[in-house]
XYZ file of N, CA and C in Angstrom:
825
model
N 32.299 98.055 65.335
C 33.582 98.051 64.330
C 33.911 99.459 64.186
N 35.211 99.739 64.154
C 35.886 100.952 63.737
C 36.025 101.323 62.475
N 35.865 102.477 61.976
C 36.169 102.831 60.531
C 37.639 102.852 60.487
N 38.020 102.935 59.045
C 39.402 103.028 58.782
C 40.262 104.237 59.339
N 39.320 105.434 59.086
C 39.831 106.654 59.682
C 39.990 106.689 61.185
N 39.032 105.858 62.050
C 39.155 105.899 63.477
C 40.446 105.003 63.633
N 40.654 103.882 63.251
C 41.763 102.944 63.328
C 42.906 103.591 63.106
N 43.283 104.490 62.147
C 44.439 105.152 61.966
C 44.652 106.065 63.197
N 43.860 106.819 63.571
C 43.724 107.822 64.732
C 44.281 107.135 65.988
N 43.730 105.846 66.249
C 44.078 105.218 67.376
C 45.526 104.844 67.334
N 46.058 104.217 66.206
C 47.219 103.957 66.098
C 48.340 105.090 66.223
N 47.850 106.281 65.690
C 48.833 107.477 65.795
C 48.691 107.795 67.215
N 47.711 107.750 67.828
C 47.895 107.952 69.388
C 48.680 107.200 70.227
N 48.773 105.824 69.812
C 49.474 104.725 70.500
C 51.013 105.122 70.188
N 51.203 105.369 69.028
C 52.660 105.619 68.778
C 53.117 106.973 69.283
N 52.273 107.963 69.554
C 52.596 109.295 70.279
C 52.869 108.935 71.680
N 52.048 108.011 72.323
C 52.411 107.746 73.837
C 53.630 106.984 73.791
N 53.986 106.029 73.003
C 55.213 105.317 73.118
C 56.397 106.128 72.853
N 56.352 107.145 71.910
C 57.375 108.058 71.745
C 57.581 108.934 72.921
N 56.591 109.488 73.525
C 56.533 110.363 74.737
C 57.265 109.555 75.869
N 56.892 108.370 76.077
C 57.583 107.530 77.019
C 59.058 107.281 76.906
N 59.284 107.179 75.693
C 60.750 106.744 75.283
C 61.692 107.977 75.500
N 61.200 109.205 75.214
C 61.803 110.595 75.593
C 61.922 110.681 76.977
N 60.874 110.386 77.928
C 61.029 110.661 79.343
C 62.044 109.732 79.969
N 61.935 108.338 79.493
C 62.957 107.508 79.911
C 64.434 107.698 79.673
N 64.456 108.338 78.353
C 65.842 108.643 77.853
C 66.456 109.873 78.739
N 65.465 110.741 78.788
C 65.863 111.934 79.697
C 66.181 111.522 81.223
N 65.367 110.588 81.651
C 65.919 110.194 83.156
C 67.102 109.570 83.257
N 67.383 108.643 82.172
C 68.709 107.982 82.193
C 69.696 108.985 82.025
N 69.818 110.015 81.340
C 70.647 111.019 81.013
C 70.951 111.639 82.350
N 69.987 112.036 83.041
C 70.034 112.778 84.250
C 70.770 111.883 85.354
N 70.516 110.659 85.398
C 71.050 109.535 86.345
C 72.594 109.508 85.880
N 72.908 109.479 84.613
C 74.370 109.458 84.056
C 75.109 110.609 84.511
N 74.393 111.740 84.426
C 75.266 112.865 84.641
C 75.342 113.293 86.286
N 74.437 112.490 87.074
C 74.590 112.523 88.428
C 75.606 111.641 89.220
N 75.996 110.647 88.420
C 76.959 109.790 88.780
C 78.312 110.407 89.189
N 78.804 110.371 90.282
C 80.342 110.919 90.657
C 81.326 110.034 89.937
N 82.389 110.740 89.845
C 83.486 110.203 89.091
C 84.094 108.877 89.853
N 84.231 107.602 89.136
C 84.644 106.761 89.784
C 86.159 106.604 90.100
N 86.806 107.579 89.601
C 88.314 107.677 89.933
C 88.528 108.312 91.347
N 89.432 107.480 92.132
C 89.822 108.067 93.567
C 90.552 109.146 93.447
N 90.650 109.945 94.534
C 91.537 111.079 94.704
C 92.916 110.528 95.029
N 93.875 111.300 94.642
C 95.349 110.970 94.800
C 95.936 112.031 95.791
N 96.883 111.834 96.732
C 97.280 112.679 97.618
C 98.854 112.501 97.783
N 99.698 113.455 97.689
C 100.849 113.427 97.750
C 101.411 114.405 99.012
N 102.150 113.824 99.890
C 102.459 114.713 101.110
C 104.057 115.095 100.977
N 104.400 116.282 101.378
C 105.721 116.729 101.506
C 105.849 117.598 102.681
N 107.097 117.432 103.239
C 107.560 118.218 104.387
C 108.709 118.980 104.174
N 108.599 120.310 104.521
C 109.818 121.203 104.144
C 110.039 122.033 105.573
N 111.347 122.214 105.913
C 112.499 121.547 105.064
C 112.535 119.981 105.470
N 113.299 119.270 104.537
C 113.524 117.990 104.695
C 114.180 117.602 106.134
N 115.140 118.286 106.437
C 115.783 118.157 107.888
C 115.051 119.176 108.752
N 114.290 118.731 109.653
C 113.327 119.383 110.467
C 114.253 119.519 111.868
N 114.220 120.820 112.227
C 115.078 121.221 113.383
C 114.029 121.815 114.523
N 114.195 121.467 115.661
C 113.460 121.943 116.829
C 113.293 123.456 116.957
N 112.204 123.988 117.074
C 111.954 125.430 117.081
C 112.131 126.186 116.058
N 112.071 125.478 114.848
C 112.006 126.188 113.524
C 110.526 125.643 112.786
N 109.959 126.529 112.061
C 108.722 126.282 111.555
C 108.948 125.036 110.558
N 107.900 124.306 110.427
C 107.847 123.311 109.438
C 106.545 123.320 108.750
N 106.569 123.190 107.286
C 105.430 123.065 106.432
C 105.069 121.795 105.918
N 103.890 121.572 106.225
C 103.228 120.208 105.728
C 102.496 120.451 104.617
N 102.552 119.930 103.506
C 101.958 120.129 102.162
C 101.217 119.016 101.734
N 99.991 118.809 101.277
C 99.397 117.812 100.355
C 98.927 118.331 99.122
N 99.250 117.788 98.035
C 98.616 117.849 96.851
C 97.657 116.919 96.478
N 96.430 117.681 96.404
C 95.183 116.567 96.074
C 94.750 116.602 94.548
N 94.690 115.593 93.746
C 94.225 115.310 92.520
C 93.289 114.285 92.159
N 92.582 114.426 91.218
C 91.674 113.290 90.731
C 91.915 113.411 89.081
N 92.194 112.260 88.766
C 92.365 112.074 87.178
C 93.515 113.061 86.794
N 94.406 113.351 87.685
C 95.451 114.149 87.225
C 95.178 115.609 87.444
N 93.858 116.172 87.575
C 93.469 117.439 87.779
C 93.326 117.865 89.266
N 94.008 119.178 89.717
C 93.833 119.526 91.137
C 92.257 119.501 91.681
N 92.312 119.137 92.865
C 90.870 119.171 93.706
C 91.025 120.389 94.586
N 90.280 121.393 94.268
C 90.372 122.593 95.043
C 89.024 122.796 96.058
N 88.166 121.518 95.927
C 86.852 121.657 96.820
C 86.934 120.551 97.877
N 88.067 120.162 98.369
C 87.845 119.139 99.434
C 87.171 119.623 100.628
N 86.399 118.704 101.078
C 85.406 119.079 102.226
C 86.389 119.033 103.562
N 87.507 118.321 103.698
C 88.136 118.234 104.961
C 89.650 117.990 104.456
N 90.626 118.813 105.053
C 92.001 118.519 104.982
C 92.590 118.859 106.222
N 93.248 117.894 106.742
C 94.077 118.245 108.230
C 95.151 117.247 108.333
N 96.030 117.690 109.246
C 97.123 116.822 109.654
C 97.173 116.427 111.229
N 97.186 115.159 111.239
C 97.166 114.623 112.833
C 98.566 114.226 113.085
N 99.208 114.797 114.144
C 100.543 114.785 114.464
C 100.668 114.221 115.841
N 101.679 113.291 116.081
C 101.995 113.032 117.375
C 103.477 112.467 117.363
N 104.051 112.417 118.725
C 105.347 111.920 118.841
C 105.537 110.555 119.214
N 106.180 109.749 118.654
C 106.487 108.368 118.914
C 106.523 108.095 120.434
N 105.649 107.142 120.679
C 105.490 106.810 122.158
C 104.661 107.531 123.105
N 104.188 108.616 122.680
C 103.055 109.245 123.199
C 101.644 109.335 122.851
N 100.852 109.296 123.569
C 99.394 109.023 123.413
C 98.675 110.101 122.894
N 99.247 111.525 123.211
C 98.442 112.716 122.726
C 98.714 112.942 121.381
N 97.670 113.203 120.510
C 97.676 113.450 119.261
C 97.059 114.997 119.107
N 97.737 115.805 118.214
C 97.342 117.041 117.766
C 96.781 117.159 116.275
N 95.696 117.831 116.231
C 95.310 117.919 114.845
C 95.102 119.260 114.432
N 95.908 119.483 113.282
C 95.899 121.027 112.819
C 95.216 121.004 111.324
N 94.345 121.863 111.129
C 93.594 122.047 109.805
C 94.555 122.561 108.514
N 94.557 122.119 107.416
C 95.388 122.562 106.314
C 94.420 123.384 105.390
N 94.825 124.453 104.824
C 94.239 125.534 103.990
C 94.741 125.463 102.546
N 93.744 125.687 101.652
C 94.191 125.799 100.217
C 94.974 126.786 99.954
N 95.928 126.501 99.274
C 96.923 127.593 98.810
C 96.856 127.853 97.217
N 96.892 126.914 96.514
C 96.702 126.897 95.092
C 96.599 125.494 94.375
N 95.941 125.411 93.399
C 95.880 124.393 92.649
C 96.035 122.954 93.189
N 95.070 122.720 94.296
C 94.923 121.495 95.016
C 95.913 121.269 96.158
N 96.757 122.307 96.395
C 97.814 122.114 97.291
C 97.199 122.851 98.625
N 97.234 122.064 99.713
C 96.749 122.460 101.027
C 97.925 122.267 101.987
N 98.101 123.343 102.871
C 99.311 123.312 103.731
C 98.946 123.776 105.027
N 99.833 123.512 106.079
C 99.838 123.921 107.448
C 101.177 123.882 107.933
N 101.471 124.774 109.020
C 102.679 125.026 109.694
C 102.575 124.570 111.209
N 103.745 124.156 111.599
C 103.926 123.866 113.155
C 105.366 123.931 113.374
N 105.596 124.230 114.778
C 107.040 124.152 115.355
C 107.060 123.200 116.344
N 108.100 122.492 116.399
C 108.342 121.284 117.469
C 109.411 121.722 118.400
N 108.990 121.764 119.621
C 109.855 122.278 120.823
C 111.037 121.173 120.999
N 110.408 119.855 120.941
C 111.355 118.679 121.325
C 111.970 117.867 120.175
N 113.177 117.399 120.115
C 113.641 116.635 119.086
C 113.064 115.191 119.340
N 113.051 114.463 118.241
C 112.707 113.062 118.487
C 111.812 112.531 116.957
N 111.345 111.425 117.056
C 110.833 110.811 115.961
C 109.176 111.202 116.224
N 108.629 111.570 115.115
C 107.125 112.018 114.933
C 106.545 111.383 113.909
N 105.221 111.214 113.952
C 104.378 110.753 112.957
C 103.436 111.808 112.570
N 103.148 112.037 111.150
C 102.018 112.843 110.757
C 101.216 111.962 109.699
N 99.892 112.211 109.950
C 98.871 111.601 109.187
C 97.909 112.623 108.634
N 97.889 112.570 107.404
C 96.918 113.481 106.687
C 95.571 112.939 106.452
N 94.605 113.627 106.496
C 93.139 113.139 106.374
C 92.611 114.112 105.224
N 92.069 113.531 104.212
C 91.403 114.272 103.093
C 89.971 113.616 102.739
N 89.009 114.318 102.774
C 87.816 113.956 102.320
C 87.277 114.904 101.147
N 87.229 114.228 100.003
C 86.888 114.985 98.754
C 86.157 114.145 97.710
N 85.036 114.552 97.073
C 84.409 114.062 96.047
C 84.092 112.552 96.231
N 83.294 112.251 97.439
C 82.985 110.939 97.734
C 84.112 110.007 98.177
N 85.339 110.495 98.402
C 86.436 109.617 98.847
C 87.009 110.060 100.213
N 87.587 109.257 100.876
C 88.304 109.659 102.099
C 89.843 109.011 101.973
N 91.063 109.803 102.188
C 92.139 109.281 102.093
C 92.931 109.652 103.243
N 93.531 108.817 103.837
C 94.593 108.964 105.105
C 95.865 108.086 104.957
N 96.950 108.618 105.095
C 98.252 107.940 105.309
C 99.053 108.507 106.199
N 100.128 107.876 106.752
C 101.060 108.168 107.855
C 102.325 108.306 107.278
N 103.084 109.123 107.802
C 104.515 109.232 107.333
C 105.341 109.751 108.747
N 106.432 109.151 108.871
C 107.449 109.361 110.047
C 108.539 110.280 109.575
N 108.883 111.240 110.660
C 109.918 112.156 110.365
C 110.596 112.312 111.647
N 111.855 112.790 111.528
C 112.670 113.078 112.677
C 112.921 114.454 112.944
N 112.720 114.984 114.107
C 113.006 116.421 114.470
C 114.416 116.382 115.057
N 115.465 117.127 114.573
C 116.805 117.099 115.153
C 116.894 118.410 116.229
N 117.765 118.168 117.166
C 117.966 119.339 118.013
C 118.955 120.191 117.297
N 118.918 121.417 117.857
C 119.784 122.369 117.385
C 121.499 122.079 117.465
N 121.776 121.430 118.472
C 123.014 120.825 118.507
C 123.416 119.851 117.479
N 122.488 119.118 117.036
C 122.637 118.206 115.950
C 123.006 118.902 114.520
N 122.229 119.994 114.574
C 122.413 120.684 113.127
C 123.693 121.385 113.275
N 124.201 122.051 114.333
C 125.318 122.772 114.501
C 126.566 121.902 114.195
N 126.515 120.454 114.715
C 127.715 119.825 114.573
C 127.843 118.991 113.352
N 126.676 119.078 112.449
C 126.458 118.486 111.205
C 126.228 116.958 111.300
N 125.854 116.550 112.389
C 125.331 115.110 112.515
C 124.135 115.062 111.697
N 123.610 113.789 111.266
C 122.371 113.782 110.479
C 121.604 112.680 111.141
N 120.642 113.170 111.758
C 119.633 112.146 112.404
C 118.766 111.512 111.167
N 118.264 110.545 111.373
C 117.609 109.837 110.140
C 116.322 110.391 110.042
N 115.966 110.715 108.637
C 114.721 111.241 108.324
C 113.893 110.328 107.443
N 113.150 109.764 108.273
C 112.445 108.412 107.589
C 111.269 108.931 107.020
N 110.952 108.282 105.822
C 109.789 108.359 104.993
C 109.305 107.108 104.755
N 107.773 107.067 104.784
C 107.024 105.923 104.194
C 106.750 106.307 102.828
N 107.257 105.408 101.875
C 107.107 105.770 100.331
C 105.842 105.434 99.646
N 105.109 104.855 100.410
C 103.700 104.307 99.870
C 103.194 105.562 99.128
N 103.027 105.348 97.872
C 102.597 106.315 96.982
C 101.223 106.316 96.634
N 100.390 105.128 96.827
C 99.201 104.794 96.460
C 98.299 104.509 97.683
N 97.778 105.863 98.435
C 97.041 105.666 99.728
C 95.730 104.867 99.589
N 95.353 104.368 100.575
C 94.029 103.755 100.525
C 92.967 104.739 100.452
N 91.654 104.328 99.854
C 90.663 105.431 99.921
C 89.547 104.602 100.321
N 88.448 105.427 100.531
C 87.180 104.859 100.805
C 86.052 105.973 100.517
N 84.638 105.595 100.348
C 83.900 106.447 99.965
C 83.668 107.454 101.167
N 83.509 108.726 100.846
C 83.520 109.779 101.695
C 82.118 109.934 102.246
N 82.046 110.360 103.551
C 80.841 111.038 104.078
C 80.922 112.127 104.399
N 79.949 112.954 104.081
C 79.926 114.497 104.180
C 79.642 114.699 105.707
N 80.481 114.411 106.404
C 80.297 114.867 107.956
C 81.593 115.324 108.540
N 81.567 115.891 109.684
C 82.583 116.342 110.402
C 83.470 115.412 111.025
N 84.618 115.457 111.422
C 85.554 114.454 111.922
C 85.970 114.658 113.349
N 86.526 113.796 113.910
C 86.835 113.829 115.267
C 87.972 112.829 115.573
N 88.952 113.276 116.410
C 90.134 112.491 116.755
C 90.144 112.189 118.366
N 90.574 110.975 118.616
C 90.780 110.883 120.037
C 92.236 110.344 120.355
N 92.370 110.272 121.665
C 93.895 109.775 122.166
C 93.764 108.342 122.029
N 94.935 107.631 121.846
C 95.201 106.377 121.693
C 94.997 105.666 123.110
N 94.511 104.469 123.433
C 94.524 103.944 124.686
C 95.222 102.820 124.399
N 95.222 101.931 125.474
C 96.087 100.635 125.427
C 95.488 99.726 124.491
N 96.474 98.790 123.837
C 95.982 98.055 122.810
C 96.702 96.708 123.083
N 96.319 95.583 122.435
C 96.717 94.236 122.303
C 97.195 93.933 120.857
N 98.303 93.322 120.664
C 98.789 93.076 119.313
C 99.237 94.415 118.670
N 98.927 94.546 117.302
C 99.275 95.711 116.499
C 98.366 96.894 116.778
N 99.165 98.114 116.671
C 98.217 99.330 116.692
C 97.601 99.646 115.356
N 96.499 100.147 115.390
C 95.689 100.532 114.171
C 95.596 102.096 114.345
N 95.241 102.744 113.122
C 95.064 104.020 112.969
C 93.639 104.241 112.685
N 92.831 105.065 113.363
C 91.460 105.280 113.202
C 91.127 106.816 112.831
N 90.129 107.025 111.907
C 89.606 108.366 111.589
C 88.252 108.168 111.892
N 87.546 108.960 112.846
C 86.333 108.842 113.095
C 85.439 109.881 112.590
N 84.247 109.449 112.003
C 83.460 110.440 111.147
C 81.912 110.451 111.741
N 81.298 111.188 112.673
C 80.138 110.983 112.925
C 79.332 111.762 112.150
N 77.919 111.784 112.016
C 77.084 112.531 111.296
C 77.342 114.135 111.657
N 77.141 114.907 110.775
C 77.516 116.238 110.794
C 76.541 116.866 111.880
N 75.361 116.417 112.017
C 74.462 116.983 112.984
C 73.600 115.770 113.645
N 73.812 115.548 114.907
C 73.179 114.497 115.594
C 72.290 115.047 116.701
N 70.812 114.656 116.567
C 69.905 114.993 117.444
C 69.430 113.924 118.446
N 68.854 114.288 119.397
C 68.444 113.259 120.309
C 67.178 112.540 119.893
N 67.132 111.268 120.231
C 66.007 110.508 119.848
C 65.819 110.279 118.203
N 66.960 110.452 117.576
C 66.938 110.124 116.115
C 68.107 109.379 115.699
N 67.941 108.282 115.178
C 69.075 107.360 114.601
C 70.102 108.223 113.836
N 71.359 108.076 114.300
C 72.388 108.743 113.693
C 73.516 107.764 113.038
N 74.096 108.190 112.021
C 75.220 107.374 111.495
C 76.634 107.829 111.900
N 77.227 106.573 112.139
C 78.687 106.786 112.736
C 79.490 105.887 111.757
N 80.850 106.477 111.327
C 81.864 105.992 110.513
C 83.149 106.098 110.940
N 83.858 105.144 110.899
C 85.353 105.115 111.292
C 86.041 104.391 110.008
N 87.186 105.102 109.732
C 88.190 104.558 108.819
C 89.297 103.852 109.733
N 89.620 102.828 109.365
C 90.686 101.935 109.962
C 91.738 101.419 109.086
N 93.023 101.770 109.670
C 94.041 101.362 108.813
C 95.157 100.624 109.837
N 95.958 99.920 109.257
C 97.099 99.253 109.726
C 98.273 99.186 108.788
N 99.533 99.831 109.208
C 100.553 99.815 108.395
C 100.290 100.512 106.955
N 99.511 101.611 106.967
C 99.097 102.480 105.902
C 98.289 101.671 104.800
N 97.641 100.686 105.296
C 96.652 99.800 104.480
C 95.321 99.818 105.135
N 94.312 99.791 104.403
C 92.913 99.610 105.028
C 92.909 98.262 105.640
N 92.314 98.222 106.906
C 92.252 96.960 107.812
C 90.878 96.381 107.253
N 90.970 95.392 106.642
C 89.510 94.854 106.272
C 89.220 93.653 107.032
N 87.788 93.315 107.028
C 87.225 92.189 107.686
C 87.504 92.178 109.140
N 87.536 93.095 109.674
C 87.469 93.333 111.223
C 86.220 93.436 111.878
N 86.079 92.820 112.984
C 85.071 93.158 113.982
C 85.113 94.528 114.584
N 84.164 95.387 114.186
C 84.076 96.745 114.763
C 82.856 96.936 115.311
N 82.901 97.700 116.552
C 81.670 98.040 117.196
C 81.880 99.301 117.830
N 80.841 100.236 118.028
C 80.742 101.276 118.731
C 80.159 101.213 120.100
N 80.866 101.591 121.198
C 80.443 101.751 122.632
C 79.939 103.147 122.800
N 78.772 103.380 123.274
C 78.318 104.651 123.407
C 77.808 104.955 124.905
N 78.230 105.993 125.445
C 77.566 106.413 126.723
C 77.632 107.898 126.938
N 76.784 108.244 127.719
C 76.675 109.825 127.898
C 77.385 110.146 129.187
N 77.948 111.389 129.128
C 78.812 111.851 130.051
C 78.084 111.740 131.548
N 78.628 111.128 132.558
C 78.015 111.068 133.816
C 77.205 109.867 133.971
N 76.923 109.102 132.922
C 75.821 108.045 133.048
C 76.684 106.582 132.927
N 76.337 105.704 133.584
C 77.056 104.426 133.732
C 76.384 103.450 132.668
N 75.352 103.547 131.973
C 74.609 102.690 131.023
C 75.471 102.924 129.591
N 75.903 101.834 129.201
C 76.653 102.026 127.801
C 75.812 101.149 127.006
N 75.779 101.579 125.554
C 75.184 100.702 124.627
C 76.167 100.256 123.653
N 76.010 99.221 122.915
C 76.958 98.615 121.895
C 76.216 98.466 120.500
N 77.030 99.077 119.621
C 76.306 98.842 118.149
C 77.468 98.532 117.115
N 77.052 97.396 116.510
C 77.939 96.828 115.643
C 77.981 97.597 114.336
N 79.329 97.591 113.747
C 79.578 98.323 112.486
C 79.805 97.345 111.366
N 79.373 97.721 110.352
C 79.405 96.748 109.022
C 80.585 97.439 108.035
N 81.196 96.687 107.324
C 82.387 97.186 106.369
C 81.468 97.587 105.094
N 81.419 98.791 104.679
C 80.877 99.155 103.472
C 81.932 99.275 102.339
N 83.124 99.638 102.643
C 84.150 99.834 101.763
C 85.328 99.291 102.570
N 86.669 98.947 101.761
C 87.683 98.359 102.578
C 88.125 99.403 103.520
N 88.148 98.872 104.669
C 88.453 99.620 105.867
C 87.607 100.683 106.360
N 86.362 100.792 105.760
C 85.382 101.718 106.286
C 84.056 100.880 106.800
N 84.087 101.284 108.255
C 83.031 100.560 108.893
C 81.952 101.716 109.317
N 80.668 101.306 109.374
C 79.565 102.278 109.685
C 78.426 101.701 110.111
N 77.601 102.424 110.878
C 76.203 102.020 111.216
C 75.422 103.030 110.996
N 73.996 102.982 110.886
C 73.090 104.050 110.743
C 72.248 103.956 111.719
N 72.500 103.243 112.773
C 71.568 102.963 113.890
C 72.025 103.511 115.287
N 72.850 104.409 115.355
C 73.330 104.654 116.666
C 72.274 105.571 117.310
N 72.086 105.463 118.630
C 70.922 105.922 119.287
C 71.517 106.902 120.451
N 71.124 108.148 120.443
C 71.303 109.102 121.494
C 70.023 109.542 122.201
N 69.576 108.895 123.290
C 68.387 109.339 123.906
C 68.247 110.679 124.294
N 69.330 111.514 124.548
C 69.193 113.018 125.057
C 70.241 113.729 124.494
N 70.130 115.018 124.717
C 70.939 115.885 124.304
C 72.220 115.917 125.189
N 73.331 116.313 124.838
C 74.630 116.516 125.644
C 75.843 115.827 125.096
N 76.697 115.447 125.897
C 78.121 115.280 125.336
C 78.173 113.672 125.706
N 78.590 112.836 124.571
C 78.739 111.495 124.644
C 80.058 111.162 124.457
N 80.655 110.011 124.742
C 81.773 109.313 124.406
C 81.563 108.091 123.656
N 82.123 108.054 122.364
C 81.987 106.915 121.619
C 83.489 106.173 121.481
N 83.463 104.846 121.915
C 84.690 104.140 121.990
C 84.587 103.290 120.924
N 85.465 103.289 119.858
C 85.550 102.352 118.792
C 86.369 101.164 119.088
N 85.723 100.049 118.910
C 86.611 98.734 119.311
C 86.740 98.161 117.927
N 88.161 97.681 117.846
C 88.394 96.874 116.463
C 89.181 95.637 116.862
N 88.732 94.585 116.201
C 89.227 93.347 116.717
C 89.502 92.472 115.356
N 90.669 91.879 115.156
C 90.826 91.060 114.051
C 92.178 90.118 114.403
N 91.935 89.020 114.499
C 93.316 88.209 114.810
C 93.744 88.541 116.166
N 94.960 88.901 116.112
C 95.801 89.275 117.582
C 95.613 90.718 117.751
N 94.804 91.545 116.833
C 94.355 92.888 116.848
C 93.366 93.104 117.842
N 93.571 93.966 119.013
C 92.493 94.213 119.641
C 92.604 95.739 120.181
N 92.321 96.747 119.443
C 92.512 98.108 119.780
C 91.138 98.798 119.928
N 91.288 100.105 120.754
C 90.186 100.846 120.827
C 90.438 102.290 121.167
N 89.709 103.298 120.660
C 89.929 104.612 120.969
C 88.823 105.300 121.274
N 88.668 106.472 122.138
C 87.603 107.229 122.469
C 87.518 108.435 121.732
N 86.320 108.964 121.415
C 86.101 110.052 120.725
C 84.901 110.758 121.359
N 84.859 112.272 121.224
C 83.697 112.877 121.786
C 82.728 113.306 120.767
N 81.472 113.040 121.070
C 80.300 113.544 120.276
C 79.414 114.391 120.945
N 78.842 115.542 120.353
C 78.005 116.427 120.960
C 76.516 116.059 120.226
N 75.497 115.969 121.182
C 74.327 115.725 120.668
C 73.259 116.870 120.758
N 72.699 117.360 119.984
C 71.712 118.518 120.042
C 70.322 118.054 120.559
C-alpha cells in the first residue's frame, strides 16, 4: 500500500508525462502545418511584343508568374517552346527573370507564317503550360499596310499539375492518329544505372489537361534493339508518372512516350542521359 504522499507523487509524475507528450505532439503538428505548401496554383499570363510580329525583327515573349496575386521570383523552370505550323521541329529557349515575376526571352523569325509558342513554368509544386498561336508577317505585308491575322488563344486559366523538381526535355513530334497532343517530359534530375528512376510527362490537348489516357514509356539504349515498356499512372489531371523506370547501364537512352485515348494515338521521343 502506498502512503498518501507517495500516491500524490505518482499522480504528479503521470500528469507531467501527459503534459510533455501534449507539447511534443503539438509542436510536431505545428511543424507539419508550416511545412505544407500553399494550395493555391500558380497563374501565368503570356504576352508577345510587338503585337504585329514581322520577319527579321526581334520579338519579346513575356510571362508573368503569380501565386495568390503575388509575383513568383523563384520558378525552377521557365522556357518557351516554339514551332511553325506544319513543321515537326520545335525550338526551346529559356526565359530569364526580369522583375517581379516577369520572365522574358527574345527571338527573331526569318520566315513569315503561323507559329505556336508554348510556355513551360515549374514553380512551387506546380507545373503550368499553355499554347498560343501568332502570325509572323513578311516585310512586304507591313509595307503595304495589309494585316495578317494575329490569332490568340484567350484561355486565361491554364491547367496546372504538381511539379516535380526535375530537369525537362522536349522532343520532335512524330506521326499521330486522331488529335495531336502536347507533351512536356520531365525525367528525374539525375538518373543512375541500375537504380529505379522516375519519369513524368504532362499531357494536354487544346490547352486542357488530357485525363484518363493510357500512357506508357518505351525505353531503349542507343544502339540496342531491346525495348522495355513501363506503364504510367495519372497522379494529377494530365500528369502521368512512373517511379519504376529501369536503366541497366550508363549512356544515352531514348524514351518514347505513348498516349492513347479514344481516337487519340500519339507518341513523341525524348533523350535521356544515364550516369
